[in-house]
C-alpha cells in the first residue's frame, strides 16, 4: 500500500532508500510468513518519492506551495495506479486504497501539512503523517517574508481546525501527526521548532525525540534522520503497526493509530493515562508446589542474583499489599533478561487465587510447575508481558545506551491498577543455572520521590545536593518544576560511596520532560550532562495546557543490593549553557556584519564632519 | 564644509598665546573649544590624544609653548612633504580639501583627532563581545554534546520512474518527477504490489 516520502530543503528523492529498504526487508523476513499479521491486514508498503531537483523550500514560500500542490496531484495519480489492474498485483478482495501515508523529512514535513490546506487537496486522502526533523512551529530561517507568511497561513489553518474555528466539521479530526526530532545534534534545524504543541492536540499527535525511542536511544543529526539504522527500524515497525489493508483508508482508526505510535515511539514511562482494557481476563493457569519458600513476605524485595539456581522452573510470588490512599505504592520490576521473542527466561504475571471449583479448561495457557504434587496451589493469572518496557542496559562496562548490549526489561505499575490481583508472580523458567538477575518490589511512591521545590535562581547559585537513605527504593525520582528552559545545561553526579555487595547493575538515569516527549538515558551514570528542549525562545504558546510546567524530571535506577545512601547533585553548567544560545539565536549573527558596516560608516561621517576629510592618512 | 585655516604656523602661534593670556572664565572655555574644532587634537606617537586646551594649560604651566609647537611643526612638515611626494595624485582625486591644502603648500600640524582612536569604553565593550562570542562558539562545539550512536544502514536501491505522470496530470511535471522505490532482490516486479 502507498507511502509517499517527501524530501526537504535541497533534499534528494533518493533519501527514501534507507526507510524503503528496511520496509521491504522487514515484510519479507517477518510479516510475509506470519498468517496472523496477514489476517489483520498487513501488506507490503510501496514507498513513492518525488524529485524536487533540490529546490530550496525553506527559503522561498512559493516553492513550498508549489510542492504541496504537486503532491496533491501525485496522490491522485498514485491512488489510481492501484485501481489499475495491470499496474498492481493487488488482492482483489481488498478495497482500493483511498489514502496515502506521508513521511516527510525536514521541510518535506511542512509541505505535507501544507497539502491539507490547499484547494486541490482531495478530502480524506491523507490521514497519517510522520515527519523527521521538521520545523513545524517556526520557519528555520526567516529571510524571506513570503516563507513567514506561508507558514502563518498553514499553522493558522491547523490551529483553527483543532480549535474548531473553521466552518463545518474539523477536516483534520482523523489525522494523526507524529513529529520526530533529532535533538541537540541537529545543527541545521533547531529541534525546538519540531514541536507540535501549538498546532495539534494530544489525541491527534505528539512530538518525540529520537533519544526517547526504545532501541534507538540516541540523538542524531539532520541527515542521519533518514539513514540511521536504529531509527528506520522503529519507524518502519510503527508504520506496519498502523496499517490495515482491509479498510479503504489503509490504516487503523485514529485512536488505534495513536496508541500504536505511542507504543513504538515513546519510552513507555510517560505519564499518559493508558486506556487499559477494563477487565483483562486471566488466561493463564499457574499451578505451583505448595511451598512457603516461594511466597515472599509482604513488603520484602525480591532479589534474584542468578536464574535457574534450583535446577527447575521456579515461581516467586510477591503479595500485593493493601491499597492505602495515604501511602500509595508502586510495583517496580527490573531485570537484565530481555523481551526478545523466543529467548524469554522470565515471565511476569498478575495472579489471583481461584475458587477450587473453577475448571482448568477455562484457561488457554496452563503452566504447571508443581512437579505433580497433589498439594498444589492454583492461581489465575494474566501476563504482564505487554506492559514491560525496554530500558538500556547499564553495567560497569557500558558507556552509552546504544552500545548494543541486550536491554533490561522494566515494569512499573501503580498499585491502584492491581487491586483485583493478590500476587505478582515472577516465573524463572530456566532449568539450569545461568547468569541473570531480577529485582522486584512494591515501593512507596513518597519514599521514591526526592522533594525539591527550588527556584531557578537558587538552582543557578547553589544547585541541588541530596543524600538518600541507605535503604532506598530501586527507582528514585526527582522533579524540578522550575527547570524548563532550553537555554540551560546541567551537570548531574551520582555517588554511591560504599557498597555492601557488588552492584547488580550500574546506576541508570532517565532525564525527561513531558511535552515534547524528550527522554535521554544515561547508562553507568556517575557524571552526566543534562540539557533539554523545553521552553525555547520564539516558540508560540501551546494549544492546550501549559508548556513545560512539569519541568525537568530525573529517574534514577540503582542496585538496591548496594544498601548504601546515594549522593545526588545537580548544578547548572554556565559555560556549557553558552553553547545552547547558538541554535536559538544564530540568525542574530547574520545581522552582525550589518552592524559593523553601519558603525564604520558612522565613524567616517563623523570624521568627515569634523575635519572635511574622509580620513587623515589617505592611503 | 569647514574652511581650512590658511594661517602660517607663526601666525597661529601668536593667536594661540593671545588666547591663553586672555583669562576670562567662560571666554576661555569657548575659545578653546573653537580652536580645538578648527585644528583638532594632538596625536601622540602612541595613539593617545591631547586636546589643544590641555596643551595650552600645560604650556602655561611650563612655559614651553613655543618649544612644543616648534617640535610638532617640524615633524608634521616633514610628514606632509613625504605624503605629498608619494601620494599627491591619489590625494587629489580622493580629497579635494586636501588638494586645496597642498596647492597652497602649507602643511597643517596634525592636531586633529585620528578617526581610528577608540575610547576605553569601546575597547571594553568590544572585548566583552568577543569573549561572549568565543565562549558561545566554543561551548557549542565542545561542551554538553549529545553522544551519537547511529549505525549506518545498507540497501540495494532501485527506482521506477513514471513517465506518463506528465503535464496532462499536473502543471509541474516538467520540473518535478515521481519515483517508486524497489529493493533489488526483493521487489523485482515493477508493478505496484499489495
CSV table of C-alpha atoms in Angstrom, one decimal, chain B residues 65-179:
chain,number,residue,atom,x,y,z
B,65,UNK,CA,54.5,76.7,24.3
B,66,UNK,CA,56.9,77.9,21.7
B,67,UNK,CA,59.2,74.9,22.0
B,68,UNK,CA,56.3,72.4,21.9
B,69,UNK,CA,54.8,74.0,18.8
B,70,UNK,CA,58.2,74.1,17.1
B,71,UNK,CA,58.8,70.4,17.5
B,72,UNK,CA,55.3,69.5,16.3
B,73,UNK,CA,55.5,71.8,13.4
B,74,UNK,CA,58.8,70.3,12.3
B,75,UNK,CA,57.5,66.8,12.5
B,76,UNK,CA,54.3,67.5,10.7
B,77,UNK,CA,56.0,69.5,7.9
B,78,UNK,CA,58.4,66.6,7.2
B,79,UNK,CA,55.5,64.1,7.2
B,80,UNK,CA,53.4,66.3,4.9
B,81,UNK,CA,56.3,66.5,2.5
B,82,UNK,CA,56.5,62.8,2.3
B,83,UNK,CA,52.8,62.5,1.9
B,84,UNK,CA,52.8,64.9,-1.0
B,85,UNK,CA,55.6,63.2,-2.8
B,86,UNK,CA,54.3,59.7,-2.7
B,87,UNK,CA,50.5,60.2,-2.9
B,88,UNK,CA,49.8,63.5,-4.4
B,89,UNK,CA,47.8,62.3,-7.4
B,90,UNK,CA,45.7,59.9,-5.4
B,91,UNK,CA,45.1,62.5,-2.8
B,92,UNK,CA,43.9,65.0,-5.4
B,93,UNK,CA,41.4,62.5,-6.7
B,94,UNK,CA,40.1,61.4,-3.3
B,95,UNK,CA,40.1,64.5,-1.2
B,96,UNK,CA,39.6,68.0,-2.8
B,97,UNK,CA,40.1,69.6,0.6
B,98,UNK,CA,43.5,68.0,0.9
B,99,UNK,CA,44.4,69.1,-2.6
B,100,UNK,CA,43.3,72.6,-1.7
B,101,UNK,CA,45.6,72.5,1.2
B,102,UNK,CA,48.7,71.2,-0.7
B,103,UNK,CA,48.2,73.6,-3.5
B,104,UNK,CA,48.9,76.4,-1.1
B,105,UNK,CA,51.9,74.4,0.1
B,106,UNK,CA,51.2,75.0,3.7
B,107,UNK,CA,51.1,71.8,5.7
B,108,UNK,CA,48.9,71.6,8.7
B,109,UNK,CA,50.1,70.5,12.0
B,110,UNK,CA,48.5,67.2,12.9
B,111,UNK,CA,46.4,68.3,15.8
B,112,UNK,CA,43.2,66.6,14.6
B,113,UNK,CA,41.6,63.7,16.4
B,114,UNK,CA,42.5,60.4,14.5
B,115,UNK,CA,39.4,58.6,13.4
B,116,UNK,CA,41.0,55.3,14.4
B,117,UNK,CA,41.2,56.3,18.0
B,118,UNK,CA,39.0,54.5,20.4
B,119,UNK,CA,37.9,55.3,23.9
B,120,UNK,CA,38.3,52.8,26.7
B,121,UNK,CA,34.6,52.1,26.8
B,122,UNK,CA,34.5,51.0,23.2
B,123,UNK,CA,37.5,48.7,23.8
B,124,UNK,CA,35.9,47.2,26.9
B,125,UNK,CA,32.6,46.5,25.1
B,126,UNK,CA,34.4,45.0,22.1
B,127,UNK,CA,36.4,42.8,24.4
B,128,UNK,CA,33.3,41.7,26.2
B,129,UNK,CA,31.5,40.9,23.0
B,130,UNK,CA,34.5,39.0,21.7
B,131,UNK,CA,34.7,36.9,24.9
B,132,UNK,CA,31.0,36.1,24.8
B,133,UNK,CA,31.0,35.2,21.1
B,134,UNK,CA,34.1,33.0,21.6
B,135,UNK,CA,32.5,31.2,24.6
B,136,UNK,CA,29.3,30.6,22.7
B,137,UNK,CA,31.0,29.1,19.8
B,138,UNK,CA,33.5,27.1,21.9
B,139,UNK,CA,30.7,25.7,24.1
B,140,UNK,CA,28.5,24.9,21.1
B,141,UNK,CA,31.3,22.9,19.5
B,142,UNK,CA,32.8,21.1,22.5
B,143,UNK,CA,30.5,21.2,25.6
B,144,UNK,CA,27.3,19.5,26.6
B,145,UNK,CA,27.4,17.4,23.4
B,146,UNK,CA,24.9,14.6,22.9
B,147,UNK,CA,26.5,11.2,22.0
B,148,UNK,CA,25.9,10.0,18.5
B,149,UNK,CA,25.2,6.3,18.1
B,150,UNK,CA,23.6,5.8,14.7
B,151,UNK,CA,24.6,2.7,12.8
B,152,UNK,CA,24.9,3.0,9.0
B,153,UNK,CA,22.1,1.4,7.0
B,154,UNK,CA,22.6,-0.6,3.9
B,155,UNK,CA,20.3,-1.3,1.0
B,156,UNK,CA,20.1,-2.3,-2.7
B,157,UNK,CA,18.3,0.6,-4.1
B,158,UNK,CA,16.3,0.7,-7.3
B,159,UNK,CA,13.8,3.3,-8.6
B,160,UNK,CA,11.0,3.0,-11.1
B,161,UNK,CA,10.0,6.2,-12.9
B,162,UNK,CA,6.6,7.3,-14.0
B,163,UNK,CA,7.0,8.9,-17.4
B,164,UNK,CA,3.3,9.0,-18.0
B,165,UNK,CA,2.7,11.3,-15.0
B,166,UNK,CA,3.1,14.2,-17.3
B,167,UNK,CA,1.8,17.7,-17.9
B,168,UNK,CA,-1.6,16.3,-18.6
B,169,UNK,CA,-1.9,15.4,-14.9
B,170,UNK,CA,0.0,18.3,-13.3
B,171,UNK,CA,1.5,21.6,-14.4
B,172,UNK,CA,4.7,20.8,-12.5
B,173,UNK,CA,5.5,17.7,-14.5
B,174,UNK,CA,8.3,19.4,-16.3
B,175,UNK,CA,10.0,20.4,-13.1
B,176,UNK,CA,9.2,17.6,-10.6
B,177,UNK,CA,9.0,13.8,-11.0
B,178,UNK,CA,7.7,10.8,-9.2
B,179,UNK,CA,9.5,7.6,-8.4
